[in-house]
Amino acid sequence: MAAAGAPDGMEEPGMDTEAETVATETPARPLNCVEAEVAAGAAAAEDSCAARGSLQPAPAQPPGDPAAQASVSNGEDAGGGAGQELVDLKIIWNKTKHDVKFPLDSTGSELKQKIHSITGLPPAMQKVMYKGLVPEDKTLREIKVTSGAKIMVVGSTINDVLAVNTPKDAAQQDAKAEENKKEPLCRQKQHRKVLDKGKPEDVMPSVKGAQERLPTVPLSGMYNKSGGKVRLTFKLEQDQLWIGTKERTEKLPMGSIKNVVSEPIEGHEDYHMMAFQLGPTEASYYWVYWVPTQYVDAIKDTVLGKWQYF
């Protein structure tokens, strides 16, 4: 009946909301308010799951897969080489220590390249020492390097060599020119009184015509200018020359030695007399007699900063 409904042209409260809901749902039958809220919540949940699914990580590799192992790299230095046995080394140059790990089966030449990368010192200017000079063609294992070993490096950069050694070269050339004008040193009176004592009984053996590296022990059994016994110890790790006598030991920085001169002893050419120039003139020469000839070049090269390859 007309009295029970709303007047024509007027809608009851809530009619517009229900009509909108019914329009968006399946037209089978109208949904009440509770059903509409449930349907809207389900749609939102599906959208959220779809969004989360797009962010899921890629599936993990199986345990034995090499790709999985590569993806969890432990950050080791690639220079060490996978599977190679490494040793801990203390590389000492210019009073600075560098702790490095290095393959035990690498050669002395490869070690020089590593030192170059650390210090900037060119391999050709390096003297690398471990119980003597490290051969370039032998591995660290072959020369019995152990973990924790100290590797001593002596050498100067090219700029240092040009700045420091050029004056020494000039001084050495001048000294040689002066020597050529004089009579042989071994005939001069100041030296004859020492040489006339004869060869010391405990002097180190000589090898005529050979060149050898410096021994790992001091050079001993020689005489100084006063006729007393003297020994020479080359402290390469400290870049020092120790001149020892019965009374005392002089510790000289190698950079303070201006020049080194030597001459074979007449009648005993397998031994030399040698002087270390400690000041600007010949009066500063420290003379040593009966130096085995096979060590003469190695002594000069070590003190004057030149490199001799054997």
PDB file of C-alpha atoms in Angstrom, residues 105-308:
ATOM      1  CA  ASP A 105     105.653 -21.829  -3.322  1.00  0.00           C
ATOM      2  CA  SER A 106     106.190 -18.382  -4.891  1.00  0.00           C
ATOM      3  CA  THR A 107     109.674 -17.411  -6.071  1.00  0.00           C
ATOM      4  CA  GLY A 108     112.009 -14.693  -4.878  1.00  0.00           C
ATOM      5  CA  SER A 109     111.180 -12.748  -8.052  1.00  0.00           C
ATOM      6  CA  GLU A 110     107.469 -12.830  -7.186  1.00  0.00           C
ATOM      7  CA  LEU A 111     108.276 -11.737  -3.642  1.00  0.00           C
ATOM      8  CA  LYS A 112     110.073  -8.694  -5.077  1.00  0.00           C
ATOM      9  CA  GLN A 113     106.947  -7.795  -7.028  1.00  0.00           C
ATOM     10  CA  LYS A 114     104.930  -8.006  -3.813  1.00  0.00           C
ATOM     11  CA  ILE A 115     107.444  -5.774  -2.040  1.00  0.00           C
ATOM     12  CA  HIS A 116     107.200  -3.318  -4.940  1.00  0.00           C
ATOM     13  CA  SER A 117     103.414  -3.135  -4.502  1.00  0.00           C
ATOM     14  CA  ILE A 118     103.850  -2.434  -0.768  1.00  0.00           C
ATOM     15  CA  THR A 119     106.801  -0.033  -0.725  1.00  0.00           C
ATOM     16  CA  GLY A 120     107.031   1.365  -4.252  1.00  0.00           C
ATOM     17  CA  LEU A 121     110.644   0.170  -4.385  1.00  0.00           C
ATOM     18  CA  PRO A 122     111.444  -1.153  -7.908  1.00  0.00           C
ATOM     19  CA  PRO A 123     112.481  -4.845  -7.940  1.00  0.00           C
ATOM     20  CA  ALA A 124     115.780  -3.992  -9.646  1.00  0.00           C
ATOM     21  CA  MET A 125     116.678  -1.732  -6.699  1.00  0.00           C
ATOM     22  CA  GLN A 126     115.832  -4.294  -4.016  1.00  0.00           C
ATOM     23  CA  LYS A 127     118.151  -6.437  -1.954  1.00  0.00           C
ATOM     24  CA  VAL A 128     115.912  -9.005  -0.287  1.00  0.00           C
ATOM     25  CA  MET A 129     117.504 -10.972   2.517  1.00  0.00           C
ATOM     26  CA  TYR A 130     116.582 -14.041   4.513  1.00  0.00           C
ATOM     27  CA  LYS A 131     119.709 -15.779   5.809  1.00  0.00           C
ATOM     28  CA  GLY A 132     121.546 -14.139   2.909  1.00  0.00           C
ATOM     29  CA  LEU A 133     120.256 -12.819  -0.398  1.00  0.00           C
ATOM     30  CA  VAL A 134     116.989 -14.419  -1.538  1.00  0.00           C
ATOM     31  CA  PRO A 135     117.526 -16.056  -4.972  1.00  0.00           C
ATOM     32  CA  GLU A 136     115.007 -14.877  -7.563  1.00  0.00           C
ATOM     33  CA  ASP A 137     114.566 -18.325  -9.126  1.00  0.00           C
ATOM     34  CA  LYS A 138     113.960 -20.310  -5.940  1.00  0.00           C
ATOM     35  CA  THR A 139     110.718 -20.607  -3.982  1.00  0.00           C
ATOM     36  CA  LEU A 140     110.334 -19.618  -0.361  1.00  0.00           C
ATOM     37  CA  ARG A 141     109.828 -23.279   0.453  1.00  0.00           C
ATOM     38  CA  GLU A 142     113.143 -24.201  -1.163  1.00  0.00           C
ATOM     39  CA  ILE A 143     115.070 -21.681   0.938  1.00  0.00           C
ATOM     40  CA  LYS A 144     113.199 -22.910   4.045  1.00  0.00           C
ATOM     41  CA  VAL A 145     111.241 -19.762   4.891  1.00  0.00           C
ATOM     42  CA  THR A 146     108.967 -20.368   7.876  1.00  0.00           C
ATOM     43  CA  SER A 147     105.872 -18.561   9.079  1.00  0.00           C
ATOM     44  CA  GLY A 148     106.759 -15.432  11.054  1.00  0.00           C
ATOM     45  CA  ALA A 149     110.086 -14.994   9.229  1.00  0.00           C
ATOM     46  CA  LYS A 150     111.613 -11.533   8.945  1.00  0.00           C
ATOM     47  CA  ILE A 151     112.422 -10.503   5.372  1.00  0.00           C
ATOM     48  CA  MET A 152     114.928  -7.640   5.283  1.00  0.00           C
ATOM     49  CA  VAL A 153     114.833  -5.295   2.299  1.00  0.00           C
ATOM     50  CA  VAL A 154     117.618  -2.851   1.485  1.00  0.00           C
ATOM     51  CA  GLY A 155     117.270  -0.411  -1.361  1.00  0.00           C
ATOM     52  CA  SER A 156     116.559   3.140  -2.403  1.00  0.00           C
ATOM     53  CA  THR A 157     114.145   4.692  -4.834  1.00  0.00           C
ATOM     54  CA  ILE A 158     115.532   6.069  -8.086  1.00  0.00           C
ATOM     55  CA  ASN A 159     115.276   9.630  -6.797  1.00  0.00           C
ATOM     56  CA  ASP A 160     117.224   8.718  -3.655  1.00  0.00           C
ATOM     57  CA  VAL A 161     119.925   7.031  -5.721  1.00  0.00           C
ATOM     58  CA  LEU A 162     120.335  10.082  -7.940  1.00  0.00           C
ATOM     59  CA  ALA A 163     120.472  12.399  -4.939  1.00  0.00           C
ATOM     60  CA  VAL A 164     122.813  10.358  -2.760  1.00  0.00           C
ATOM     61  CA  ASN A 165     124.954   8.092  -4.906  1.00  0.00           C
ATOM     62  CA  THR A 166     125.996  10.527  -7.615  1.00  0.00           C
ATOM     63  CA  PRO A 167     128.369  12.412  -5.255  1.00  0.00           C
ATOM     64  CA  LYS A 168     129.787   9.060  -4.114  1.00  0.00           C
ATOM     65  CA  ASP A 169     130.427   8.021  -7.709  1.00  0.00           C
ATOM     66  CA  ALA A 170     132.239  11.274  -8.373  1.00  0.00           C
ATOM     67  CA  ALA A 171     134.297  10.890  -5.202  1.00  0.00           C
ATOM     68  CA  GLN A 172     135.200   7.327  -6.166  1.00  0.00           C
ATOM     69  CA  GLN A 173     136.334   8.387  -9.629  1.00  0.00           C
ATOM     70  CA  ASP A 174     138.480  11.158  -8.160  1.00  0.00           C
ATOM     71  CA  ALA A 175     140.012   8.723  -5.706  1.00  0.00           C
ATOM     72  CA  LYS A 176     140.867   6.287  -8.509  1.00  0.00           C
ATOM     73  CA  ALA A 177     142.509   9.067 -10.501  1.00  0.00           C
ATOM     74  CA  GLU A 178     144.645   9.990  -7.515  1.00  0.00           C
ATOM     75  CA  GLU A 179     145.593   6.362  -6.931  1.00  0.00           C
ATOM     76  CA  ASN A 180     146.841   6.032 -10.491  1.00  0.00           C
ATOM     77  CA  LYS A 181     149.266   8.917  -9.908  1.00  0.00           C
ATOM     78  CA  LYS A 182     150.757   7.331  -6.816  1.00  0.00           C
ATOM     79  CA  GLU A 183     152.854   4.285  -6.184  1.00  0.00           C
ATOM     80  CA  PRO A 184     150.958   1.120  -5.221  1.00  0.00           C
ATOM     81  CA  LEU A 185     149.438   1.404  -1.777  1.00  0.00           C
ATOM     82  CA  CYS A 186     151.057  -1.754  -0.537  1.00  0.00           C
ATOM     83  CA  ARG A 187     154.494  -0.215  -1.127  1.00  0.00           C
ATOM     84  CA  GLN A 188     153.837   2.895   0.888  1.00  0.00           C
ATOM     85  CA  LYS A 189     155.598   3.054   4.221  1.00  0.00           C
ATOM     86  CA  GLN A 190     152.462   3.480   6.320  1.00  0.00           C
ATOM     87  CA  HIS A 191     151.106   0.191   5.004  1.00  0.00           C
ATOM     88  CA  ARG A 192     154.319  -1.788   4.823  1.00  0.00           C
ATOM     89  CA  LYS A 193     154.694  -1.900   8.607  1.00  0.00           C
ATOM     90  CA  VAL A 194     151.375  -3.780   8.791  1.00  0.00           C
ATOM     91  CA  LEU A 195     151.846  -5.966   5.728  1.00  0.00           C
ATOM     92  CA  ASP A 196     155.340  -6.977   6.784  1.00  0.00           C
ATOM     93  CA  LYS A 197     153.795  -8.819   9.719  1.00  0.00           C
ATOM     94  CA  GLY A 198     152.648 -11.365   7.158  1.00  0.00           C
ATOM     95  CA  LYS A 199     149.306 -13.002   6.578  1.00  0.00           C
ATOM     96  CA  PRO A 200     147.384 -13.671   9.807  1.00  0.00           C
ATOM     97  CA  GLU A 201     147.075 -17.339  10.669  1.00  0.00           C
ATOM     98  CA  ASP A 202     143.353 -17.089  11.385  1.00  0.00           C
ATOM     99  CA  VAL A 203     142.431 -15.024   8.307  1.00  0.00           C
ATOM    100  CA  MET A 204     139.452 -16.325   6.321  1.00  0.00           C
ATOM    101  CA  PRO A 205     140.309 -18.428   3.233  1.00  0.00           C
ATOM    102  CA  SER A 206     140.345 -16.653  -0.140  1.00  0.00           C
ATOM    103  CA  VAL A 207     139.129 -17.774  -3.562  1.00  0.00           C
ATOM    104  CA  LYS A 208     141.073 -16.021  -6.293  1.00  0.00           C
ATOM    105  CA  GLY A 209     139.092 -14.971  -9.362  1.00  0.00           C
ATOM    106  CA  ALA A 210     135.699 -15.548  -7.709  1.00  0.00           C
ATOM    107  CA  GLN A 211     132.939 -13.223  -6.564  1.00  0.00           C
ATOM    108  CA  GLU A 212     130.759 -14.284  -3.678  1.00  0.00           C
ATOM    109  CA  ARG A 213     127.961 -12.818  -1.603  1.00  0.00           C
ATOM    110  CA  LEU A 214     128.737 -11.576   1.863  1.00  0.00           C
ATOM    111  CA  PRO A 215     128.900 -14.455   4.326  1.00  0.00           C
ATOM    112  CA  THR A 216     126.327 -14.744   7.103  1.00  0.00           C
ATOM    113  CA  VAL A 217     129.130 -14.522   9.691  1.00  0.00           C
ATOM    114  CA  PRO A 218     131.488 -11.576  10.328  1.00  0.00           C
ATOM    115  CA  LEU A 219     134.655 -11.254   8.239  1.00  0.00           C
ATOM    116  CA  SER A 220     137.402 -11.823  10.792  1.00  0.00           C
ATOM    117  CA  GLY A 221     141.126 -12.455  11.171  1.00  0.00           C
ATOM    118  CA  MET A 222     142.173  -9.195   9.450  1.00  0.00           C
ATOM    119  CA  TYR A 223     144.451  -6.370  10.640  1.00  0.00           C
ATOM    120  CA  ASN A 224     143.718  -2.656  11.040  1.00  0.00           C
ATOM    121  CA  LYS A 225     146.197   0.189  10.597  1.00  0.00           C
ATOM    122  CA  SER A 226     147.657  -0.265  14.058  1.00  0.00           C
ATOM    123  CA  GLY A 227     148.259  -3.968  13.454  1.00  0.00           C
ATOM    124  CA  GLY A 228     145.447  -5.074  15.747  1.00  0.00           C
ATOM    125  CA  LYS A 229     142.874  -7.684  14.828  1.00  0.00           C
ATOM    126  CA  VAL A 230     139.641  -6.392  13.290  1.00  0.00           C
ATOM    127  CA  ARG A 231     136.371  -7.924  12.095  1.00  0.00           C
ATOM    128  CA  LEU A 232     133.675  -6.549   9.818  1.00  0.00           C
ATOM    129  CA  THR A 233     129.995  -7.272  10.491  1.00  0.00           C
ATOM    130  CA  PHE A 234     127.401  -6.161   7.950  1.00  0.00           C
ATOM    131  CA  LYS A 235     124.110  -5.485   9.741  1.00  0.00           C
ATOM    132  CA  LEU A 236     121.943  -5.291   6.647  1.00  0.00           C
ATOM    133  CA  GLU A 237     118.657  -5.096   8.553  1.00  0.00           C
ATOM    134  CA  GLN A 238     119.967  -1.942  10.269  1.00  0.00           C
ATOM    135  CA  ASP A 239     121.899  -0.661   7.229  1.00  0.00           C
ATOM    136  CA  GLN A 240     125.053  -0.494   9.357  1.00  0.00           C
ATOM    137  CA  LEU A 241     128.668  -1.640   9.181  1.00  0.00           C
ATOM    138  CA  TRP A 242     130.149  -2.725  12.515  1.00  0.00           C
ATOM    139  CA  ILE A 243     133.942  -2.495  12.783  1.00  0.00           C
ATOM    140  CA  GLY A 244     135.002  -4.495  15.819  1.00  0.00           C
ATOM    141  CA  THR A 245     138.328  -4.631  17.588  1.00  0.00           C
ATOM    142  CA  LYS A 246     139.422  -6.055  20.912  1.00  0.00           C
ATOM    143  CA  GLU A 247     138.748  -2.693  22.557  1.00  0.00           C
ATOM    144  CA  ARG A 248     135.423  -1.587  21.040  1.00  0.00           C
ATOM    145  CA  THR A 249     132.946  -1.847  18.175  1.00  0.00           C
ATOM    146  CA  GLU A 250     132.172   1.113  15.922  1.00  0.00           C
ATOM    147  CA  LYS A 251     128.637   1.047  14.466  1.00  0.00           C
ATOM    148  CA  LEU A 252     128.659   3.077  11.247  1.00  0.00           C
ATOM    149  CA  PRO A 253     125.561   3.872   9.143  1.00  0.00           C
ATOM    150  CA  MET A 254     126.410   2.788   5.608  1.00  0.00           C
ATOM    151  CA  GLY A 255     125.125   6.089   4.297  1.00  0.00           C
ATOM    152  CA  SER A 256     127.863   7.898   6.250  1.00  0.00           C
ATOM    153  CA  ILE A 257     130.674   6.065   4.410  1.00  0.00           C
ATOM    154  CA  LYS A 258     131.779   8.288   1.535  1.00  0.00           C
ATOM    155  CA  ASN A 259     133.837   5.803  -0.438  1.00  0.00           C
ATOM    156  CA  VAL A 260     135.509   2.384  -0.407  1.00  0.00           C
ATOM    157  CA  VAL A 261     138.919   1.807  -2.017  1.00  0.00           C
ATOM    158  CA  SER A 262     140.921  -1.387  -2.292  1.00  0.00           C
ATOM    159  CA  GLU A 263     144.043  -2.824  -3.885  1.00  0.00           C
ATOM    160  CA  PRO A 264     145.446  -6.358  -4.154  1.00  0.00           C
ATOM    161  CA  ILE A 265     148.413  -7.069  -1.909  1.00  0.00           C
ATOM    162  CA  GLU A 266     151.546  -7.712  -3.970  1.00  0.00           C
ATOM    163  CA  GLY A 267     152.588 -11.316  -3.757  1.00  0.00           C
ATOM    164  CA  HIS A 268     149.192 -12.213  -2.233  1.00  0.00           C
ATOM    165  CA  GLU A 269     146.763 -11.082  -4.944  1.00  0.00           C
ATOM    166  CA  ASP A 270     144.004 -13.265  -3.489  1.00  0.00           C
ATOM    167  CA  TYR A 271     143.813 -10.751  -0.603  1.00  0.00           C
ATOM    168  CA  HIS A 272     143.204  -7.002  -0.621  1.00  0.00           C
ATOM    169  CA  MET A 273     143.876  -4.012   1.562  1.00  0.00           C
ATOM    170  CA  MET A 274     140.731  -1.905   1.845  1.00  0.00           C
ATOM    171  CA  ALA A 275     139.815   1.515   3.231  1.00  0.00           C
ATOM    172  CA  PHE A 276     136.469   2.988   4.258  1.00  0.00           C
ATOM    173  CA  GLN A 277     136.331   6.781   3.853  1.00  0.00           C
ATOM    174  CA  LEU A 278     134.521   8.167   6.912  1.00  0.00           C
ATOM    175  CA  GLY A 279     135.110  11.873   6.230  1.00  0.00           C
ATOM    176  CA  PRO A 280     135.875  14.330   3.418  1.00  0.00           C
ATOM    177  CA  THR A 281     139.623  13.578   3.080  1.00  0.00           C
ATOM    178  CA  GLU A 282     142.012  10.626   2.917  1.00  0.00           C
ATOM    179  CA  ALA A 283     142.927  11.260   6.525  1.00  0.00           C
ATOM    180  CA  SER A 284     139.561   9.749   7.451  1.00  0.00           C
ATOM    181  CA  TYR A 285     140.332   6.377   5.815  1.00  0.00           C
ATOM    182  CA  TYR A 286     139.892   3.349   8.065  1.00  0.00           C
ATOM    183  CA  TRP A 287     142.245   0.692   6.701  1.00  0.00           C
ATOM    184  CA  VAL A 288     141.672  -3.059   6.841  1.00  0.00           C
ATOM    185  CA  TYR A 289     144.279  -5.531   5.606  1.00  0.00           C
ATOM    186  CA  TRP A 290     143.948  -9.108   4.289  1.00  0.00           C
ATOM    187  CA  VAL A 291     140.369  -8.941   3.009  1.00  0.00           C
ATOM    188  CA  PRO A 292     139.586 -12.116   0.980  1.00  0.00           C
ATOM    189  CA  THR A 293     139.312 -11.118  -2.679  1.00  0.00           C
ATOM    190  CA  GLN A 294     136.005 -12.925  -3.333  1.00  0.00           C
ATOM    191  CA  TYR A 295     134.181 -10.532  -0.962  1.00  0.00           C
ATOM    192  CA  VAL A 296     135.673  -7.228  -2.189  1.00  0.00           C
ATOM    193  CA  ASP A 297     133.000  -6.407  -4.768  1.00  0.00           C
ATOM    194  CA  ALA A 298     130.164  -7.466  -2.451  1.00  0.00           C
ATOM    195  CA  ILE A 299     131.509  -5.169   0.284  1.00  0.00           C
ATOM    196  CA  LYS A 300     131.712  -2.179  -2.078  1.00  0.00           C
ATOM    197  CA  ASP A 301     128.272  -2.807  -3.511  1.00  0.00           C
ATOM    198  CA  THR A 302     126.680  -3.194  -0.088  1.00  0.00           C
ATOM    199  CA  VAL A 303     128.257  -0.097   1.431  1.00  0.00           C
ATOM    200  CA  LEU A 304     127.898   2.199  -1.591  1.00  0.00           C
ATOM    201  CA  GLY A 305     124.368   1.098  -2.413  1.00  0.00           C
ATOM    202  CA  LYS A 306     125.072  -0.560  -5.759  1.00  0.00           C
ATOM    203  CA  TRP A 307     123.616  -3.907  -6.657  1.00  0.00           C
ATOM    204  CA  GLN A 308     125.643  -6.915  -7.672  1.00  0.00           C
TER     205      GLN A 308
END
